[in-house]
Coordinates of C-alpha atoms and ligand atoms in Angstrom, one line a residue:
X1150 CA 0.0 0.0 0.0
X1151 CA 1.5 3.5 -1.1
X1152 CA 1.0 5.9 1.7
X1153 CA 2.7 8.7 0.5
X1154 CA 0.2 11.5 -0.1
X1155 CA -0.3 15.1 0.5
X1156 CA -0.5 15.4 3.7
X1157 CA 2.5 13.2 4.6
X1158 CA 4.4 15.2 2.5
X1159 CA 2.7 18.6 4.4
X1160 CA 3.1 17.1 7.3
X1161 CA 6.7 15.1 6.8
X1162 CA 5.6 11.7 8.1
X1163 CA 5.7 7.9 6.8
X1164 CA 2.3 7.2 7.6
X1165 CA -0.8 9.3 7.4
X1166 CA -1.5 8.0 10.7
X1167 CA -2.3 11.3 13.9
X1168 CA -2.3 10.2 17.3
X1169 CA -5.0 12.2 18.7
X1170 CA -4.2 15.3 21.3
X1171 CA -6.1 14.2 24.5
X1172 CA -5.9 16.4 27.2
X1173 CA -5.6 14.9 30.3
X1174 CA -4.4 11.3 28.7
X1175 CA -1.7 12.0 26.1
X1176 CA 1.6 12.4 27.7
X1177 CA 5.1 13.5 25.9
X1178 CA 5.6 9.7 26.0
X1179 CA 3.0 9.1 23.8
X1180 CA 3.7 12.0 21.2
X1181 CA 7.2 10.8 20.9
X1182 CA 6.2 6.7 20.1
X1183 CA 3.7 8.3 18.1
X1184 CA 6.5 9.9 16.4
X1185 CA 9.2 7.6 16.5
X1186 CA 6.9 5.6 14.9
X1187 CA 6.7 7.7 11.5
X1188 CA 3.5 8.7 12.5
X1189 CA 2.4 12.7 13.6
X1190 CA 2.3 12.9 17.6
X1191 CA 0.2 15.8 18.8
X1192 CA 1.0 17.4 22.5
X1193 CA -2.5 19.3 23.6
X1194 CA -1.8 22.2 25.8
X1195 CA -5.4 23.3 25.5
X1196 CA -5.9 26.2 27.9
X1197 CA -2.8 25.6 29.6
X1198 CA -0.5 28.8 31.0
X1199 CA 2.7 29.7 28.7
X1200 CA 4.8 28.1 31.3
X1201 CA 3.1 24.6 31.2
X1202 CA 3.0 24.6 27.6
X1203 CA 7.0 25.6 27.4
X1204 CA 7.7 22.8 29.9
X1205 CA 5.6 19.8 28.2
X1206 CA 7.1 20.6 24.5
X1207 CA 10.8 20.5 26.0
X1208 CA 10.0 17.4 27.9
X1209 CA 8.6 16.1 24.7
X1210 CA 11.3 17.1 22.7
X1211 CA 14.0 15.5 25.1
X1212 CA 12.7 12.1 23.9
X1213 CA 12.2 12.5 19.9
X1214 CA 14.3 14.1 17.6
X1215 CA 11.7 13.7 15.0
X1216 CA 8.9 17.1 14.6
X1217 CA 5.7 16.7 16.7
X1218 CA 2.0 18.9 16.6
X1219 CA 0.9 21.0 19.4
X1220 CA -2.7 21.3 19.9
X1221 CA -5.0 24.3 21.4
X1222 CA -7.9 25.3 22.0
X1223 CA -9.1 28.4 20.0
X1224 CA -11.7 30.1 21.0
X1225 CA -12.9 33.4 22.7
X1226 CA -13.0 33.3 26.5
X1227 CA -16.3 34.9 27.3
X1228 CA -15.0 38.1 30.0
X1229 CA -18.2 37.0 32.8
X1230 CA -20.5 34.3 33.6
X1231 CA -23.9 34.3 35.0
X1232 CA -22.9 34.0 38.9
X1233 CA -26.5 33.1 39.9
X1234 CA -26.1 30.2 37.7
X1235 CA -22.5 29.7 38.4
X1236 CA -23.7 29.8 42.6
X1237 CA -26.5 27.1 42.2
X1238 CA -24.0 24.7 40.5
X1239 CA -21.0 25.5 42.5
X1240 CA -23.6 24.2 45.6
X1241 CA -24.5 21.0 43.7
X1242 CA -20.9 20.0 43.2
X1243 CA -20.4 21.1 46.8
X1244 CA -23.1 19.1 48.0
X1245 CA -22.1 16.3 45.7
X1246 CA -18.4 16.3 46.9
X1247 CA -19.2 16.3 50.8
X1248 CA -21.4 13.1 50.1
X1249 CA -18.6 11.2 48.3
X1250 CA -15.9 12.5 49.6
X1251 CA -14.4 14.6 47.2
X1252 CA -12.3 17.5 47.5
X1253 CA -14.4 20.7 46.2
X1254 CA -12.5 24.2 45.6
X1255 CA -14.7 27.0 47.2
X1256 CA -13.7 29.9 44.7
X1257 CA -15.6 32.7 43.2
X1258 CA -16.2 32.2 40.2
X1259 CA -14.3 35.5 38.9
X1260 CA -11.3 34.4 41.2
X1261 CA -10.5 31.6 38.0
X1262 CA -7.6 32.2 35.6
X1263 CA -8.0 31.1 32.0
X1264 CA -5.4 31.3 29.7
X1265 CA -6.1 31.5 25.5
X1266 CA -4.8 30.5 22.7
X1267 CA -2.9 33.9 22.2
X1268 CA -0.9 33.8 25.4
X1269 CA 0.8 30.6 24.2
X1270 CA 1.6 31.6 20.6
X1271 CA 4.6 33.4 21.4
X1272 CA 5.9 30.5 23.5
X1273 CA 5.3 27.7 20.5
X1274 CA 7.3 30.3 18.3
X1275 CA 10.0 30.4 20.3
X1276 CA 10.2 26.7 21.0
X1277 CA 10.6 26.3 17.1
X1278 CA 7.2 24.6 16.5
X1279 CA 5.7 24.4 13.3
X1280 CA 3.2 22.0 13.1
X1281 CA 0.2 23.2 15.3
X1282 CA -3.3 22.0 15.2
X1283 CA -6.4 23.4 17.1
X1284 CA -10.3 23.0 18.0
X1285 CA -12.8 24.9 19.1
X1286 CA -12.7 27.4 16.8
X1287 CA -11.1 29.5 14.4
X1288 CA -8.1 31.5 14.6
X1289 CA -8.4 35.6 14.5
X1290 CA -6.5 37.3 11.8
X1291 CA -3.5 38.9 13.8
X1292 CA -3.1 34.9 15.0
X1293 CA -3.0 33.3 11.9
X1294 CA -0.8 36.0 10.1
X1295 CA 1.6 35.7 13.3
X1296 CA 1.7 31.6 12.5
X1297 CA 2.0 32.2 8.9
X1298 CA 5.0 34.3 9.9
X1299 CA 6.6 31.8 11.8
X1300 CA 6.2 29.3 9.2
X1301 CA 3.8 27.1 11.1
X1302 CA 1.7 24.3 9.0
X1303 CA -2.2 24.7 10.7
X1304 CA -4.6 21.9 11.0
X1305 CA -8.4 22.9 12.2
X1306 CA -11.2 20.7 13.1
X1307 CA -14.2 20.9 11.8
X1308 CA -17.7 19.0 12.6
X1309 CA -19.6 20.7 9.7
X1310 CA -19.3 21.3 5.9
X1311 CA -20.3 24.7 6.9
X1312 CA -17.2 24.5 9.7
X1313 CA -14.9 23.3 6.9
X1314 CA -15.5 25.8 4.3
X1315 CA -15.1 28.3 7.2
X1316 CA -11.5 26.8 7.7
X1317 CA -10.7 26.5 4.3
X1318 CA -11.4 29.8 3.3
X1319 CA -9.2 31.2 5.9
X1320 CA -6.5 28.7 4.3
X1321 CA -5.6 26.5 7.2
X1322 CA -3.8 23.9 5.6
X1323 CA -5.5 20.5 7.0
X1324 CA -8.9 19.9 8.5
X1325 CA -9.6 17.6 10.6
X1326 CA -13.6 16.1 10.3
X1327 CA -14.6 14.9 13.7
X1328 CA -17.4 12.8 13.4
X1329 CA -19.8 12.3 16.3
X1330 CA -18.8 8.9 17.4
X1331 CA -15.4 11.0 18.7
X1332 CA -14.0 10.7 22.0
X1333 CA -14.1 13.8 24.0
X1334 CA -14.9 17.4 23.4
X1335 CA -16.5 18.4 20.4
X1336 CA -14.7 20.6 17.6
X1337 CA -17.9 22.4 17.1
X1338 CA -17.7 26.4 16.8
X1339 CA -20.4 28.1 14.1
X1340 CA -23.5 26.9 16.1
X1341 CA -23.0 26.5 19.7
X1342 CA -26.3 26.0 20.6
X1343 CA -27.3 23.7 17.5
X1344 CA -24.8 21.4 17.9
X1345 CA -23.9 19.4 14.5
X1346 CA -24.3 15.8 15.0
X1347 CA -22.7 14.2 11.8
X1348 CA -20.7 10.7 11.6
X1349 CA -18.5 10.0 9.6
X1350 CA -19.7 8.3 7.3
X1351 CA -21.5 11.0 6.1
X1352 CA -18.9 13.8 7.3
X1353 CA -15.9 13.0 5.6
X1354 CA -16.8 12.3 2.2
X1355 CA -19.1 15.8 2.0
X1356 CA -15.9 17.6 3.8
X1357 CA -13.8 16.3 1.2
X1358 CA -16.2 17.0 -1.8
X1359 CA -15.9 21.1 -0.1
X1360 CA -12.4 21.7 0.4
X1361 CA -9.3 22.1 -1.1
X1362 CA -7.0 20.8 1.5
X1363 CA -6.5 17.2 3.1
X1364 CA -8.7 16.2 5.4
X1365 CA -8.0 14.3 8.6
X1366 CA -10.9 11.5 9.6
X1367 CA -11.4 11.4 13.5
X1368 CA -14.1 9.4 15.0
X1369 CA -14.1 6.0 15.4
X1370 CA -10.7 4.8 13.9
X1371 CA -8.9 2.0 15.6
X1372 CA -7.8 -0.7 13.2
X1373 CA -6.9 -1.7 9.4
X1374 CA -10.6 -1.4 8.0
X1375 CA -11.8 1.7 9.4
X1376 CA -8.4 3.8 8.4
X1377 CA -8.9 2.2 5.2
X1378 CA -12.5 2.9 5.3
X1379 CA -12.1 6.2 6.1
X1380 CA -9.2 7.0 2.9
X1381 CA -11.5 5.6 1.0
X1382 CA -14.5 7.8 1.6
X1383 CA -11.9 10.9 1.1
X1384 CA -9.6 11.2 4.2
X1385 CA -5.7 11.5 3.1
X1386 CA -5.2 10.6 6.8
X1387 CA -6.6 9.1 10.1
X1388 CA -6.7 10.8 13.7
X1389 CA -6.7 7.7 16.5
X1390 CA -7.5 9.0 20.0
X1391 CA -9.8 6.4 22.4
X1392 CA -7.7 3.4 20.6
X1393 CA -4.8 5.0 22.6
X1394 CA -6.1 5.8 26.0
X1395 CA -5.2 2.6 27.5
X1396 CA -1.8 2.3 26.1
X1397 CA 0.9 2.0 28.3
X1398 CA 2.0 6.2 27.8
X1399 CA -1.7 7.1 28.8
X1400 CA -2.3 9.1 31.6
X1401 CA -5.3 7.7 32.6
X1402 CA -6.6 6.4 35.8
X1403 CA -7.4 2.4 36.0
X1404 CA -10.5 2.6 36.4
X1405 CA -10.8 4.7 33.4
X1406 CA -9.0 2.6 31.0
X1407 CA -11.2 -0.8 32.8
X1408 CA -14.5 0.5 31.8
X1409 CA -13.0 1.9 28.3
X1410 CA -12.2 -1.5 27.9
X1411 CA -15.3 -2.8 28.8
X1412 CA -17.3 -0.4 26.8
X1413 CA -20.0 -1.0 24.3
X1414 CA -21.2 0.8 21.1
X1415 CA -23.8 2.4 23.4
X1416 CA -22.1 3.3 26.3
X1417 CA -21.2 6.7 25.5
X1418 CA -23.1 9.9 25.7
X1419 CA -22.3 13.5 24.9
X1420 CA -23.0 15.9 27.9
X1421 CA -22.0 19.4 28.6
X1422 CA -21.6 18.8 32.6
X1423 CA -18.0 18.4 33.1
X1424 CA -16.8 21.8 31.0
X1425 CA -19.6 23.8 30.1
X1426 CA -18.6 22.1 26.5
X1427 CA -20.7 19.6 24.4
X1428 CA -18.1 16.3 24.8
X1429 CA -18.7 12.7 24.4
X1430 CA -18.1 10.6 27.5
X1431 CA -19.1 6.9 29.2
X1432 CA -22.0 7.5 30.9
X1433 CA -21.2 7.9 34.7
X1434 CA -23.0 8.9 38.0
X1435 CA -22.3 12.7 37.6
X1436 CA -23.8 12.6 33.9
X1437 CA -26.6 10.8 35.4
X1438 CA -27.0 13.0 38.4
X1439 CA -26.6 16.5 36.4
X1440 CA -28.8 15.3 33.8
X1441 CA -31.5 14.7 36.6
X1442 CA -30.8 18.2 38.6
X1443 CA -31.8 20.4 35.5
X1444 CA -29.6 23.5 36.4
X1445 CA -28.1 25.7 34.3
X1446 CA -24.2 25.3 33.5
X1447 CA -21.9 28.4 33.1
X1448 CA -20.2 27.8 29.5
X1449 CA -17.2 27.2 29.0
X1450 CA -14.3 27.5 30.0
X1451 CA -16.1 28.5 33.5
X1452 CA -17.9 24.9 34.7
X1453 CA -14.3 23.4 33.3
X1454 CA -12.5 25.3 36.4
X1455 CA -16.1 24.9 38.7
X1456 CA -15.2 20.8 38.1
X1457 CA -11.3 20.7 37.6
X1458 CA -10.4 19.8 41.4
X1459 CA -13.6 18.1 42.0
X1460 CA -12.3 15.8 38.7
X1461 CA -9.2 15.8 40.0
X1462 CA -9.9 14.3 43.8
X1463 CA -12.2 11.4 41.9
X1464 CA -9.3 11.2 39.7
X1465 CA -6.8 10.5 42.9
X1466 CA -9.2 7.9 44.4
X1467 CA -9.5 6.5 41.0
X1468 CA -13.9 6.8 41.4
X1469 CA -14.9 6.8 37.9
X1470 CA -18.5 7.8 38.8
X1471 CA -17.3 11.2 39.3
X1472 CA -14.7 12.1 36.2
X1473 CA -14.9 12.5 32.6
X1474 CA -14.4 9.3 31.2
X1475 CA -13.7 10.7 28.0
X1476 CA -14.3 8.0 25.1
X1477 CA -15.7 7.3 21.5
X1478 CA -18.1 5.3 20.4
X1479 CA -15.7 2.5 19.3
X1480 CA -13.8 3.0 22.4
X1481 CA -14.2 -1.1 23.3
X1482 CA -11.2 -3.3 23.7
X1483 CA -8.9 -0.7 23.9
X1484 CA -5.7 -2.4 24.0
X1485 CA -3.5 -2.2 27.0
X1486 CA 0.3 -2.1 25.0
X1487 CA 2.6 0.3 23.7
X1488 CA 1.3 3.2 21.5
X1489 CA 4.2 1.6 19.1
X1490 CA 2.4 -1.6 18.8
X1491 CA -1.2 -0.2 18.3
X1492 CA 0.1 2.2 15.7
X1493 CA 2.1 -0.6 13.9
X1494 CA -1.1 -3.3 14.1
X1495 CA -3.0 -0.3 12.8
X1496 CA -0.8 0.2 9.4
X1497 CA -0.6 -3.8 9.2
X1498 CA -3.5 -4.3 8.9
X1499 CA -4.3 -1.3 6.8
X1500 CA -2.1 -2.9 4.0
X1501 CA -3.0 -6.7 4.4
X1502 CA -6.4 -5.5 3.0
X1503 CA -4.5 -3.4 -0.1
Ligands
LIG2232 C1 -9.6 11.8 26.4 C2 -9.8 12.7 25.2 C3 -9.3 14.0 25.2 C4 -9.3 14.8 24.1 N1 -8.7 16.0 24.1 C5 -8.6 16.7 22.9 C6 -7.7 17.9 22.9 O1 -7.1 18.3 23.9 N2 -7.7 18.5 21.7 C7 -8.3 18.1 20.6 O2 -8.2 18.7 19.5 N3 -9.1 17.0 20.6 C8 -9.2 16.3 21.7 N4 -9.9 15.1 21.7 C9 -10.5 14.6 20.5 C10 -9.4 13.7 19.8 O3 -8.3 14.5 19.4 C11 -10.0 13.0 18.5 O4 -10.6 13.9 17.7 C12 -11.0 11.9 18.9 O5 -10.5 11.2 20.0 C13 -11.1 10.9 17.8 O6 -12.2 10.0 18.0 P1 -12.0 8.6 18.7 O7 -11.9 8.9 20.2 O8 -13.2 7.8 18.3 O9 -10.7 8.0 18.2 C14 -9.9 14.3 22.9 C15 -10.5 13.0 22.9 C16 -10.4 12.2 24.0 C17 -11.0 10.8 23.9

């Protein structure tokens, strides 16, 4: 099988193969095998401070010598939320975290920092990165013309045609089409409050059909057929994410990676109750439990830091009733080995079925 295309050539790889930025679960271990491994590791730094986002790409970089993605989050952080609404949930989780014994951070809601996308820029510039990808939105102009000026190759993610041509006509140079089987958050950024709700299937070919560029298929990829599948129906590459979150260079918990094992097709849900952000998850108590409590949520990126040491704690004590248990719909059987050997049964069996 010839994998050579455009966008191994764009982005200077073997194999058109990403392994998927997961926040919270992909460590610089994993970006380097990802890399090592001819593939494209991405690092997410999503809304992490300049000094976090230095540190992980050096620690990254002191194990491959080979060129790795950065991933962020780009989006607007709204200047206030609603405190009344902030208040009532910020006494659920209270509530919620005396019962169970979690540790819950009594903060006002103002008292938060949240960094953006622009405060870490500067930093991936002067850490010589030039391959940077990003979700939740699309970059302003005075961004994108400083990351044209540094010479950086820029990958979006779209969950729309409508998202895609949006993209495109910026000229971001790969689009990723995140179909709604994906693990975790959604990409989704022209209509927040109707979210799009495509697979795959459907998304990939029509993105391809709309844009100039090469797209990246996410959603659902974790072996020979579906990468195949998926090149087939346009896609010049594959992005692999729940297929690698209970590799050996995962971050996550053991209880995560035991029920992402045990998962079935149905056992995922999107909610909006951990972040504030639509983002597909297993279905756990605190899904359950918001779902039944009918409050409102402060958007995001404000119920993010209302949950992030109540996630944390439950995190600790390794209680998966009360963390994001980020996964996709074909999460299942998640294999417990190296990224290395996942990647490599993922190309193998790719080309047995040339
Ligand atoms: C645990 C987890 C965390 C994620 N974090 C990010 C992130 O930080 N940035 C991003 O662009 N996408 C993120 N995603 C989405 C993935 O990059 C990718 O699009 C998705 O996992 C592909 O679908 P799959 O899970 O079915 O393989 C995350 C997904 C998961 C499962």
């Amino acid at each position: 099988m010839e994998w050579t295309n455009d966008l191994t050539r764009l982005f200077q790889i073997e194999y058109p193969l990403i392994q998927a930025p997961m926040l919270g679960v992909t460590s610089p271990q994993m970006v380097a095998a990802a890399a090592n491994n001819g593939c494209l590791g991405a690092l997410p730094v999503g809304g992490l401070s300049p000094e976090r986002t230095a540190a992980l790409i050096r620690s990254t970089r002191a194990l491959t010598g080979r060129s790795f993605a950065v991933n962020l989050f780009v989006y607007e952080i709204p200047p206030a939320t609603d405190e009344g609404v902030a208040s009532r949930m910020q006494q659920w989780l209270r509530g919620i975290a005396e019962e169970s014994g979690l540790v819950y951070e009594d903060k006002a809601i103002t008292a938060f920092t949240h960094y953006s996308y622009k405060d870490q820029l500067q930093v991936l510039a002067d850490e010589g990165i030039t391959q940077v990808s990003f979700t939740f939105g699309m970059m302003d102009d005075e961004a994108l013309a400083f990351c044209r000026q540094k010479g950086m190759v820029l990958t979006g993610t779209a969950t729309s045609v409508a998202e895609a041509l949006a993209l495109g006509e910026k000229g971001i140079d790969a689009i990723i089409a995140q179909g709604i089987e994906a693990g975790g958050h959604r990409g989704s950024f022209l209509q927040p409050e109707r979210l799009p709700e495509v697979g795959s299937f459907s998304l990939i070919p029509q993105v391809a059909d709309s844009v100039q560029c090469p797209v990246i298929a996410a959603g659902g990829i974790n072996d020979g057929r579906t990468t195949r599948a998926a090149m087939m129906l346009g896609a010049a590459g594959v992005q692999v994410g729940s297929a690698l979150i209970a590799s050996d260079e995962s971050l996550a918990a053991p209880s995560y990676r035991r029920a992402l094992q045990a998962a079935k097709d149905t056992d995922s849900r999107l909610t909006r109750a951990f972040s504030g952000r639509w983002a597909r998850g297993l279905f756990n108590t605190l899904m359950e439990q918001f779902d039944d409590a009918g409050l409102g949520i402060p958007e995001y990126p404000y119920q993010n830091s209302l949950t992030t040491a109540f996630r944390a704690a439950a995190q600790r004590q390794d209680d998966p009733r009360w963390f994001n248990l980020w996964a996709g719909q074909s999460a299942g059987g998640a294999e417990a080995l190296p990224v290395q050997h996942i990647l490599q049964r993922i190309i193998r069996e790719a080309e047995a079925l040339s």
